[in-house]
XYZ file of C-alpha atoms in Angstrom:
620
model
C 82.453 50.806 109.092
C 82.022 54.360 107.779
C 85.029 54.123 105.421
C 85.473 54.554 101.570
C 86.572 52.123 98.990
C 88.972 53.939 96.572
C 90.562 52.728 93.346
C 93.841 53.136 91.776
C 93.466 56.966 91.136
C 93.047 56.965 94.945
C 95.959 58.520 97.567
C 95.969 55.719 99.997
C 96.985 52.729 101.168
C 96.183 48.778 100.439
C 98.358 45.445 101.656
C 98.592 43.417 98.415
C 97.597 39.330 99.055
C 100.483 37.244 98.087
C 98.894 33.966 98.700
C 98.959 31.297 95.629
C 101.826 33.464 94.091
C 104.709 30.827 91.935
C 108.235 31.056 93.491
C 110.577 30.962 90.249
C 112.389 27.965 91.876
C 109.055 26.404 91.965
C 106.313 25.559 94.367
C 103.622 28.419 95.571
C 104.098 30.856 98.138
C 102.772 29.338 101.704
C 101.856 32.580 103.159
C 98.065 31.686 104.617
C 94.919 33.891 102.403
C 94.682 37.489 103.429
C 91.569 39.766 103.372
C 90.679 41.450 99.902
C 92.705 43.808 98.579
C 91.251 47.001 98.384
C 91.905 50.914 99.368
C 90.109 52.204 102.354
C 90.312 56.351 103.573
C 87.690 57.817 105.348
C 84.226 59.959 104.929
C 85.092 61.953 107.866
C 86.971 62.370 111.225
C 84.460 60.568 113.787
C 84.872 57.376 111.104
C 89.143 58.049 111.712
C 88.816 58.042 115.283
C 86.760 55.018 115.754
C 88.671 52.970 113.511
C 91.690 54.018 115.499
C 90.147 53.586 118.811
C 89.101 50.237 117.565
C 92.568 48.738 116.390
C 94.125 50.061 119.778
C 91.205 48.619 122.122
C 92.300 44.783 120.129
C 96.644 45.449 121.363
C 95.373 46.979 124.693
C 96.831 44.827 127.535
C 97.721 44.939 131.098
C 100.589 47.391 130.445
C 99.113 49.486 128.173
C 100.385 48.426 124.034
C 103.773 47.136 125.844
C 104.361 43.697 126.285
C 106.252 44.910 129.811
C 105.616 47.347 132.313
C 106.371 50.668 130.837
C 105.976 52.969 133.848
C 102.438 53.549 132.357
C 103.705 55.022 129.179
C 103.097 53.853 125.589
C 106.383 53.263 123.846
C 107.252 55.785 121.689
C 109.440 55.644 118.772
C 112.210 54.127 117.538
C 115.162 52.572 119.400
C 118.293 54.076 118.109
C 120.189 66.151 109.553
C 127.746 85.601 102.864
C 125.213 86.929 100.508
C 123.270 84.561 98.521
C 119.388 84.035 98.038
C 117.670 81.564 99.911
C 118.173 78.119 98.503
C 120.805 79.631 96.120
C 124.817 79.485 96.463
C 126.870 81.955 97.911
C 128.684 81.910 94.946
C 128.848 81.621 91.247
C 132.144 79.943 90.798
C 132.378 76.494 90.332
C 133.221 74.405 94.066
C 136.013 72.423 94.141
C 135.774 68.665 93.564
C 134.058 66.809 96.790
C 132.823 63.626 98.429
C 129.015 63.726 99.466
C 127.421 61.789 102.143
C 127.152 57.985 101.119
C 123.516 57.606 100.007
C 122.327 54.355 98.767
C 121.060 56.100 95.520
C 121.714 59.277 93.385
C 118.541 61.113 93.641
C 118.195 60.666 96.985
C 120.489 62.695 99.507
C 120.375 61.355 103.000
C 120.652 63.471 106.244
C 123.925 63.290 107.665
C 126.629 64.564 110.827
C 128.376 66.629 108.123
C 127.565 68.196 104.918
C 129.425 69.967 102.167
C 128.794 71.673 98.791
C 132.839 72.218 98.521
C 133.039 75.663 99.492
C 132.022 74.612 103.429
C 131.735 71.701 105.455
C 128.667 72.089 108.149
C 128.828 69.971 110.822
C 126.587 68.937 113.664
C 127.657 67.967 116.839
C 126.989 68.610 120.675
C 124.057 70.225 120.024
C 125.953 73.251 118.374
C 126.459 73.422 114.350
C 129.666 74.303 112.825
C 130.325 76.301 109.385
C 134.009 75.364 108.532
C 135.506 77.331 105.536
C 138.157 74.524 103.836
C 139.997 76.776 102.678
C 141.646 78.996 105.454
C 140.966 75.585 107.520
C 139.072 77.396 110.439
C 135.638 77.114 112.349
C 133.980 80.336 110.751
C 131.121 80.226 113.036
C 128.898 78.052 115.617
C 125.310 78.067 116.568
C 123.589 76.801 119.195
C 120.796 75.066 118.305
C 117.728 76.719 120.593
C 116.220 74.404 122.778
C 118.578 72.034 122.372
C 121.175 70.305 125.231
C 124.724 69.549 124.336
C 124.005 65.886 124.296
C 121.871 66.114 121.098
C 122.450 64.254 118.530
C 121.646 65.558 114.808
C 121.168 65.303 111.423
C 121.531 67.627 108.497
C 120.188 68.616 105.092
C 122.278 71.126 102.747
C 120.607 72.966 99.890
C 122.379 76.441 98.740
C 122.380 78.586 102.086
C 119.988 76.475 103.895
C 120.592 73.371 106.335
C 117.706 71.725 107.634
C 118.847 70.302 111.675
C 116.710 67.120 112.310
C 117.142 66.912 116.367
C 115.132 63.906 118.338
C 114.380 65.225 121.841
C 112.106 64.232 125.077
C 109.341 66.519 126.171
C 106.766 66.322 128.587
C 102.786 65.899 127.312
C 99.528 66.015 128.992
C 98.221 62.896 128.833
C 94.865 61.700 127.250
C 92.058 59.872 128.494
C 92.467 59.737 131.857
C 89.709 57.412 133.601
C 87.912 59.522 136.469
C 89.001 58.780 140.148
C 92.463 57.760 138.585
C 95.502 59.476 140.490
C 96.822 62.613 137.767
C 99.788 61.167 136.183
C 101.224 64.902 135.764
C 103.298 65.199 132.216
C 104.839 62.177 130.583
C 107.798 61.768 128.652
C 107.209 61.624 125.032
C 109.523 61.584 122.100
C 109.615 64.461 119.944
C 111.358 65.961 116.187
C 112.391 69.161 116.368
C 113.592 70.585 112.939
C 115.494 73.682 112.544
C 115.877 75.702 109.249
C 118.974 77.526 109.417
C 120.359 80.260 106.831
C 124.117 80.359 106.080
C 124.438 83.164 103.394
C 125.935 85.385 105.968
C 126.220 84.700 110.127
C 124.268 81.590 110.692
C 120.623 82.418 112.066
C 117.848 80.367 112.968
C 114.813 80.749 110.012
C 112.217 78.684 111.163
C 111.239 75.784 113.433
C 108.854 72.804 113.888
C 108.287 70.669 116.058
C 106.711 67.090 115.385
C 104.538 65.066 117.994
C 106.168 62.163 116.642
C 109.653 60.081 116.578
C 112.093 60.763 113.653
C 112.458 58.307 110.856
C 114.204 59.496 108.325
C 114.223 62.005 105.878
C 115.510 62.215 101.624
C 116.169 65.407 99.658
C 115.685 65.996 96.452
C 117.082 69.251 95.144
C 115.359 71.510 97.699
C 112.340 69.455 98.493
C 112.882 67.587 101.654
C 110.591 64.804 102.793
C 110.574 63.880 106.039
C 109.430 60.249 107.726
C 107.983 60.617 111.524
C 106.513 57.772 113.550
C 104.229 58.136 116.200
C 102.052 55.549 118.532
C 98.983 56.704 120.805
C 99.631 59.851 123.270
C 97.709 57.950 126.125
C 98.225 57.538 129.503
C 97.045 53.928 130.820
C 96.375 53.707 134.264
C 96.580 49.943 135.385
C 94.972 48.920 138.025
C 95.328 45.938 140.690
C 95.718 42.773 138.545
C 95.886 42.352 135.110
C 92.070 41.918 134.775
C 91.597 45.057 135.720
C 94.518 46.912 134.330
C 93.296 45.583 130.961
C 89.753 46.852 131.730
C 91.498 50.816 132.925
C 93.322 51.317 129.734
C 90.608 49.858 127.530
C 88.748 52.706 129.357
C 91.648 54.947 128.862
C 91.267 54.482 124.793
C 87.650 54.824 124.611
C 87.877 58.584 126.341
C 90.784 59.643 124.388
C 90.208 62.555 121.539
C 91.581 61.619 118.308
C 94.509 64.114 118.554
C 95.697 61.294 120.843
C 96.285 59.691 117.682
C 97.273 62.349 114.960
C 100.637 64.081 115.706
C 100.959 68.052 115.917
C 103.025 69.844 113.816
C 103.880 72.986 115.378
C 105.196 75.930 113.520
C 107.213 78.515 115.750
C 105.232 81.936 116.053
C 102.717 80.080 113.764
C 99.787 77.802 113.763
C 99.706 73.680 113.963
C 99.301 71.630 111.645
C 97.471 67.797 111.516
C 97.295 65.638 109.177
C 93.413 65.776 107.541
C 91.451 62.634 108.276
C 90.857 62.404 104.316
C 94.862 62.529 104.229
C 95.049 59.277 106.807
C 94.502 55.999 105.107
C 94.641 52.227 106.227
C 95.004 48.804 105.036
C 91.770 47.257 104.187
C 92.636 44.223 106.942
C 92.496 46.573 109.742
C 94.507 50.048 110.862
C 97.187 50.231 113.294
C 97.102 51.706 116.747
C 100.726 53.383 114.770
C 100.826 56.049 112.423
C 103.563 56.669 109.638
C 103.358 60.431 108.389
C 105.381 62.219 105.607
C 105.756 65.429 105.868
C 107.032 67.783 102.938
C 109.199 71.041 102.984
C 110.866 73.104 99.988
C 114.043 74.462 102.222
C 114.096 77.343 99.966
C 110.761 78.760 100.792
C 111.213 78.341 104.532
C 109.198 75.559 107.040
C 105.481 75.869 106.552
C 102.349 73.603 106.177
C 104.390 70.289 106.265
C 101.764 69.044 103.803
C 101.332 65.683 105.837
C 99.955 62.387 104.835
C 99.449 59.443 106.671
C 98.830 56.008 107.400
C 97.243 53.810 110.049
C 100.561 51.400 110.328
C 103.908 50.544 111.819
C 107.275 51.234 110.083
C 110.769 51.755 110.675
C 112.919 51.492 107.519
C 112.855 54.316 104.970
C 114.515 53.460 101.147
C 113.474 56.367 98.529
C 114.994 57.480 94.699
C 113.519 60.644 94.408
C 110.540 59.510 92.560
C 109.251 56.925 95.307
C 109.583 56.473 98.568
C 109.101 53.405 100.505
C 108.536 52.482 104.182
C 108.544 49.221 105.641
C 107.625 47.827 108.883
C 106.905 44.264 110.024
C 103.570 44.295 111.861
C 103.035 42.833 115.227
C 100.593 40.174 113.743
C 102.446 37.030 112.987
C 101.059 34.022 110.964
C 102.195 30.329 111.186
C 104.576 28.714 108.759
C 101.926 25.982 107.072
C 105.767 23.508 107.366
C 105.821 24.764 110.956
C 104.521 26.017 114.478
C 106.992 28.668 114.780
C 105.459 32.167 113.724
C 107.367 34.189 111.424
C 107.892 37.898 110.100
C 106.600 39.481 107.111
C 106.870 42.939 105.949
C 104.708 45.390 104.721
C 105.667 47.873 102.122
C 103.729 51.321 101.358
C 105.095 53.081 98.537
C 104.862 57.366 97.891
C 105.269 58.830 94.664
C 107.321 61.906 95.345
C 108.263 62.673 91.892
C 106.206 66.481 92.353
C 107.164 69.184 95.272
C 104.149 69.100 96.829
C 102.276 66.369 98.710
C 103.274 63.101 98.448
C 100.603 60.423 96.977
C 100.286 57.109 98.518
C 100.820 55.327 94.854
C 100.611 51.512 96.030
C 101.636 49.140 98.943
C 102.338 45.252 99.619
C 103.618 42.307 101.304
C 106.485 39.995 101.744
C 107.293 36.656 104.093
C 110.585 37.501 106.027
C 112.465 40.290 107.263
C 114.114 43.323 105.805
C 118.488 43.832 107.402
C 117.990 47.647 106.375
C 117.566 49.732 103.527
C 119.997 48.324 101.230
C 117.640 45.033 100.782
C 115.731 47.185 98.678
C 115.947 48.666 95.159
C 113.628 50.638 92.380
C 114.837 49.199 89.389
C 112.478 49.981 85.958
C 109.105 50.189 87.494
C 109.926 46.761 89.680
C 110.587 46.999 93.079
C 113.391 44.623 94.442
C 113.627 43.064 97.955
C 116.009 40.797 99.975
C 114.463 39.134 103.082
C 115.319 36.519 105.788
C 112.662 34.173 107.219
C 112.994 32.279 110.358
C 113.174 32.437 114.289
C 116.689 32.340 114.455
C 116.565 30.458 117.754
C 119.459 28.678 118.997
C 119.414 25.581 116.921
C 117.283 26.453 114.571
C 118.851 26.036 110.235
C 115.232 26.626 108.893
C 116.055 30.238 108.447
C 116.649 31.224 104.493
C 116.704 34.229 102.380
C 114.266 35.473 99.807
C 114.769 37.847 96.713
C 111.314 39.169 95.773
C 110.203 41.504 92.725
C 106.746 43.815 93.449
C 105.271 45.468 90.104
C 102.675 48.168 90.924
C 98.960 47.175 89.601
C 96.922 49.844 90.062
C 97.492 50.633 93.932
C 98.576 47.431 94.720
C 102.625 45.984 94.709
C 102.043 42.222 93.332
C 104.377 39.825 93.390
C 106.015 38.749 90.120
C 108.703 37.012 90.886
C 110.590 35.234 93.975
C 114.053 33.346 94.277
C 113.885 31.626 97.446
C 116.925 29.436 99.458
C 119.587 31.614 99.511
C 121.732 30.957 103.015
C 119.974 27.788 104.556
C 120.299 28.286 107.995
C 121.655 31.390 107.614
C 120.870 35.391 107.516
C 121.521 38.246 105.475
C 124.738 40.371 106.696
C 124.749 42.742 103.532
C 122.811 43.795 100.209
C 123.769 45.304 97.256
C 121.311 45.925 94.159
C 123.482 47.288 90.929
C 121.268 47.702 88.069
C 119.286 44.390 87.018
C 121.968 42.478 89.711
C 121.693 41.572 93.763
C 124.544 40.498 95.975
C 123.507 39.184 98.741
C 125.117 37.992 101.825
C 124.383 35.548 104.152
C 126.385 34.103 107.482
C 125.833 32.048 110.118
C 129.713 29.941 109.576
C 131.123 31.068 106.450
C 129.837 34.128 104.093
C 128.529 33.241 101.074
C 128.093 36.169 98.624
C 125.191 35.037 95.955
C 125.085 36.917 92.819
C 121.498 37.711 91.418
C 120.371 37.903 88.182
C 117.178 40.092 87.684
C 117.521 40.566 83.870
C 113.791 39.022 84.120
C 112.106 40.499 86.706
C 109.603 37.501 86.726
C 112.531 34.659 87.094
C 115.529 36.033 89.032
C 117.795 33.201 89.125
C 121.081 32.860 91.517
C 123.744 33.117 88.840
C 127.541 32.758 91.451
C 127.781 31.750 94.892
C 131.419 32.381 96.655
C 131.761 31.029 100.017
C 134.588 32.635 102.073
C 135.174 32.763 106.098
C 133.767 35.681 107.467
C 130.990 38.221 106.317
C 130.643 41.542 104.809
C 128.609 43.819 106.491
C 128.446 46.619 104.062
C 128.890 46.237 99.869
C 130.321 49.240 98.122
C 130.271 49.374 93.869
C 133.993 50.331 92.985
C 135.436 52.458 89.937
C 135.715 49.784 87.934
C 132.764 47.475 88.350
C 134.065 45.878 91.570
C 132.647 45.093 94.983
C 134.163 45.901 98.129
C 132.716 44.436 101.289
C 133.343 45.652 104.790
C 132.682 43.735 107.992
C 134.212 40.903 109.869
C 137.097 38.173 109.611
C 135.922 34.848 111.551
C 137.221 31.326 111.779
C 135.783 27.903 110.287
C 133.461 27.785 113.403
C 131.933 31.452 112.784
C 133.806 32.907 115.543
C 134.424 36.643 114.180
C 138.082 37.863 114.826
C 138.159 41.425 113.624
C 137.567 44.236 110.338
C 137.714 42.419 107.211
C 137.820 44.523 103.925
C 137.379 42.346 100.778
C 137.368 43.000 97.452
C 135.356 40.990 95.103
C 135.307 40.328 91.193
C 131.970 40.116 90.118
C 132.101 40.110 86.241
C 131.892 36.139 85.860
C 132.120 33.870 88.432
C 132.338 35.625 91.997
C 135.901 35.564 93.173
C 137.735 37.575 96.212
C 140.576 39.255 94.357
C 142.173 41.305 97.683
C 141.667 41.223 101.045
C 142.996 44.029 104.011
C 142.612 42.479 107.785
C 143.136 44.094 111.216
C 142.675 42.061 114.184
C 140.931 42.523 117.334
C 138.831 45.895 115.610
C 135.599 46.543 114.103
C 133.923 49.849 112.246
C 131.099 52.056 112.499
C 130.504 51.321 108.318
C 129.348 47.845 109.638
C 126.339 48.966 110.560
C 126.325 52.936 108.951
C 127.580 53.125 105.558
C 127.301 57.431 106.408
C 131.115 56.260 108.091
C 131.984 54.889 104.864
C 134.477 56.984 102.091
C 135.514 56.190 98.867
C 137.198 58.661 96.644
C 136.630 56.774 92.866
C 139.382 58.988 91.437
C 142.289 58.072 93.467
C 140.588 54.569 95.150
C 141.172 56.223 98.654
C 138.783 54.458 101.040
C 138.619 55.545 104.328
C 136.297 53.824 107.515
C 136.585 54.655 111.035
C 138.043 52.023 113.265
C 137.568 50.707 116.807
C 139.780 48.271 118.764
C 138.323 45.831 120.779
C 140.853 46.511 123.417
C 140.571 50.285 124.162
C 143.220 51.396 121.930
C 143.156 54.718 120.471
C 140.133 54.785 117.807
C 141.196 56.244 114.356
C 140.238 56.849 110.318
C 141.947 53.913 108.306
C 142.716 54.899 105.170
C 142.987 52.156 102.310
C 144.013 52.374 98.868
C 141.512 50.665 96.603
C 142.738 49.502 93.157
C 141.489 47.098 90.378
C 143.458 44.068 91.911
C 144.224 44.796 95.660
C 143.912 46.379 98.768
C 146.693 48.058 100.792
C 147.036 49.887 103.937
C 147.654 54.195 103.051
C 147.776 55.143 106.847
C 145.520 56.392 109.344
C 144.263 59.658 110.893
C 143.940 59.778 114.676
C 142.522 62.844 116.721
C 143.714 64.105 119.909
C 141.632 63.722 122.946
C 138.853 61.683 120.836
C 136.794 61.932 124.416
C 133.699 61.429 122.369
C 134.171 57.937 120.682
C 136.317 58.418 117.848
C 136.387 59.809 114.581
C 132.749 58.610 112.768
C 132.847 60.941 109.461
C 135.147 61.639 106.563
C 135.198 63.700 102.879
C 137.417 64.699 100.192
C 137.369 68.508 99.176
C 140.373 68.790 96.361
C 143.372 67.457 97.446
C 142.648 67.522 101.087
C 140.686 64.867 103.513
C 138.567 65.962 106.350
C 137.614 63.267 109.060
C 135.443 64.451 111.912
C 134.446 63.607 115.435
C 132.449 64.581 118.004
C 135.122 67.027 119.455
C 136.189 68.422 116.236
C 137.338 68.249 112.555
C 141.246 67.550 111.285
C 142.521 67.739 107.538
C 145.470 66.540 106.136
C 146.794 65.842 102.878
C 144.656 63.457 100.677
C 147.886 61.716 99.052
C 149.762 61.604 101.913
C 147.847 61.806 104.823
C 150.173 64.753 106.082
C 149.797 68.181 107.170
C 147.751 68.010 109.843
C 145.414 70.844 111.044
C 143.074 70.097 114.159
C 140.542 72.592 114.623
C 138.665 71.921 118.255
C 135.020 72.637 118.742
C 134.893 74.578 121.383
């Protein structure tokens, strides 16, 4: 192998071992030895593309790298962003007090439907984006997004007069390493990122665009520096054959005559050149690369969409948590080891960690491992150098209570994230529904029956210790700090049996002994902030918390809006659109006295207090 061995000073990548580690509840951590840790880039492209070639050729099957018959295509991404200088504010006065988009930390904004610095709310939605001035309450402007459909679904990114649209689209390739005497396939489907730089200091025109060979992550802004998270898997086409002998032995073929831009992603500039990543820019994990590769890319939105600056590594992912100093990505690879207690195989995760504190390109600082599964970004936290995580481990079969949940702590050594410490047997035979990290504290909850909500103590990053436990029917599927030190949980009511029944919004006292203090139910409904805390709104001055709602049985979707105080929960009202043909309202925001909720058809504000005074303005 033609590779380099780097050291700490390094950019690249490593998989820490975490075999022989102590669990703070005592006994060693079971996960099986691992290869040495160690850093490995590469001397030069031909070393890249056989390593790459290499790990592909050993997940090569019958059907290509699916485990199913994928019409001959690999699978590609996941399954379900007047006046003023760029970057600068239209204006000097101060904006009226505002809501931003929930992001699980400060530093980090998170692309969103709908964004607004207080003086406008831009909004994406059927493909078109919307500039809405608050004030007069009108749709100043829409653009069409070029090349875009009016089924397109979006993202957005606000810094002064720029907004960065992150689109996901399908577009046809030419396929690579076709075996001679093979029929042509003729273009495949792949999935692309398309993002469009748009500048709103007078009528909204398009500034630049890019388009990525690769899926869309996810993305985290930091004042004007934007980094964005792509995923992309082998641009091959894999022939088959008759049998699966010999449809092993085609694509095998297939891989070996494939160019190594099969592998690394394009970045294409409009009007401009494209960009790849470097093969000394590509690293791997010294116990083999990935047929996947994870690239970052890097934009200042105030200088316009250029080199993307891209770095990458030979590996899967598919959750994104960043700070604005780090950024993590996490993915559980496809290799499985066996529980020593056990036959059943079980997860781990993988964890490859960016410093992003600069504008430019990212670093690769450090990466590791965990047993067990991550629920979503919220099981993990950058707290004083230690990273925190919450995982599940099991099969979660039907019948199966081996499952449990994990709280570990990673420290950065050199370039490698070490375990320090580990609380383990949280939720026997459960899973984690919800995380919330506050400071040196983790609530965690787990449901299978009944929802116990575990308080964490972290003061000691080498001997977290469960500190509260409060078992309750039900589960919360979201955890939201309050005003005054609370918790409020959003997700399900359900009966002694586990049986859910509909929203459940709990508030929780968490400053001894966990206790539920208030409780709001409706019946027969759930909420998009179950499973996207974007949905969620709370207001800290006036406790106004607002989530959309669905009923189970077809009634007219709407925005709840609850009134969140230091000992209850009560109902303020609700918001309902007319026509709501595309699913309901799914966003909401506060600019001064006046609430905005938004669907896919259009935006309506009414009085903050009293929920009155409607305006509906249509997208047209």
């Amino acid at each position: 192998m033609r590779g380099r061995i780097f050291f700490p000073a390094a950019t690249t990548l490593l998989l820490a071992t975490t075999a022989g580690c102590t669990s703070p509840g005592g006994g060693p951590d079971r996960i099986p030895e691992r290869p040495p840790v160690r850093l490995v880039a590469y001397d030069d492209c031909e070393a890249l593309h056989d390593e790459l070639r290499r790990a592909t050729l050993d997940k090569v099957g019958p059907y290509g790298l699916s485990a199913v018959p994928r019409d001959g295509v690999a699978a590609l991404g996941k399954a379900p962003m007047a006046g003023g200088a760029p970057g600068e504010s239209r204006s000097s006065a101060p904006a009226p007090e505002h809501s931003a988009t929930n992001s699980h930390e400060p530093g980090a904004d998170e692309p969103d439907q709908v964004k607004t610095d207080g003086r406008r709310i831009v909004a994406f939605a059927q493909g078109r984006l919307r500039v809405i001035d608050p004030v007069s309450r009108k749709v100043t402007h829409t653009l069409k997004i070029p090349e875009g459909t009016r089924y397109d679904t979006g993202e957005l990114l606000l810094s002064g007069d720029r907004v960065l649209v992150l689109t996901r689209q399908t577009r046809a390739f030419a396929p690579r390493g076709t075996v001679p005497g093979a029929a042509d396939p003729g273009p495949l489907p792949m999935q692309i990122s398309r993002l469009t730089l748009v500048d709103l200091s007078g009528k909204p025109k398009v500034v630049g665009t890019m388009t990525a060979g690769a899926d869309y992550l996810d993305a985290r802004q930091t004042g004007s520096t934007v980094r964005v998270v792509v995923r992309s898997e082998p641009r091959i086409y894999f022939p088959g054959g008759n049998g699966l002998k010999k449809s092993t032995e085609a694509n095998r073929e297939a891989v070996l005559k494939s160019p190594l831009d099969a592998w690394l992603p394009s970045f294409e500039i409009e009007g401009g050149r494209t960009y790849r990543t470097p093969c000394d820019q590509v690293s791997r994990p010294a116990s083999g690369a990935g047929s996947s590769m994870l690239t970052v890319l890097t934009f200042d939105l105030a200088k316009g969409l250029a080199d993307p600056l891209p770095v990458a590594v030979a590996a899967d992912g598919s959750t994104v948590y960043g700070n604005g100093k780090s950024l993590y990505v996490t993915g559980s690879p496809s290799a499985l080891y066996a529980s020593p207690r056990k036959k059943a195989v079980e997860p781990r995760t993988d964890v490859h960690k960016f410093d992003v504190g600069g504008a430019g390109r990212p670093r690769y600082a450090a990466s590791g491992s965990v047993k067990g599964s991550l629920l979503n970004q919220y099981s993990m936290s950058e707290h004083e150098g230690y990273l925190r995580l919450a995982t599940t481990s099991g099969t979660f079969e039907p019948g199966d209570r081996a499952s449990q949940s994990s709280v570990y702590v990673l420290a950065q050594h050199g370039s490698r994230l070490d375990q320090v410490g580990r609380l383990d047997g949280l939720g026997k035979g459960e899973r984690i529904h919800s995380v919330r990290f506050m400071g040196a504290t983790a609530y965690v909850v787990t449901f299978r029956q009944t929802d116990p909500l575990y308080v964490v103590d972290l003061k000691d990053p080498r001997h977290p210790r469960a500190t509260g436990e409060l078992k309750i029917n039900g589960y919360s599927a979201y955890l939201h700090p309050t005003a005054d030190g609370k918790l409020l949980g959003v997700g399900q009511d359900a009966d002694p049996s586990g049986r859910t029944s509909g929203l459940q919004v709990s508030l929780f006292d968490v400053s001894g002994k966990p206790r539920r203090i208030g409780a709001y139910r409706l019946p027969g409904s759930n909420s998009q902030t179950e499973f996207d805390p974007h949905a969620f709104l709370y207001w800290p001055k006036t406790g106004l918390t607002v989530i959309p709602v669905a009923l189970r049985d077809g009634g007219a979707p709407r925005a709840l809006a609850l009134k969140v105080t230091g000992a209850d929960i009560t109902e303020a009202g609700s918001v309902r659109h007319p026509g709501e043909l595309q699913g309901g309202v799914s966003r909401s925001l506060v600019i001064g006295g006046t609430l905005w909720t938004f669907s896919a058809d259009g935006a309506h504000a009414v009085d903050a207090s009293t929920l009155k005074g409607g305006d509906w303005l249509p997208y047209d």
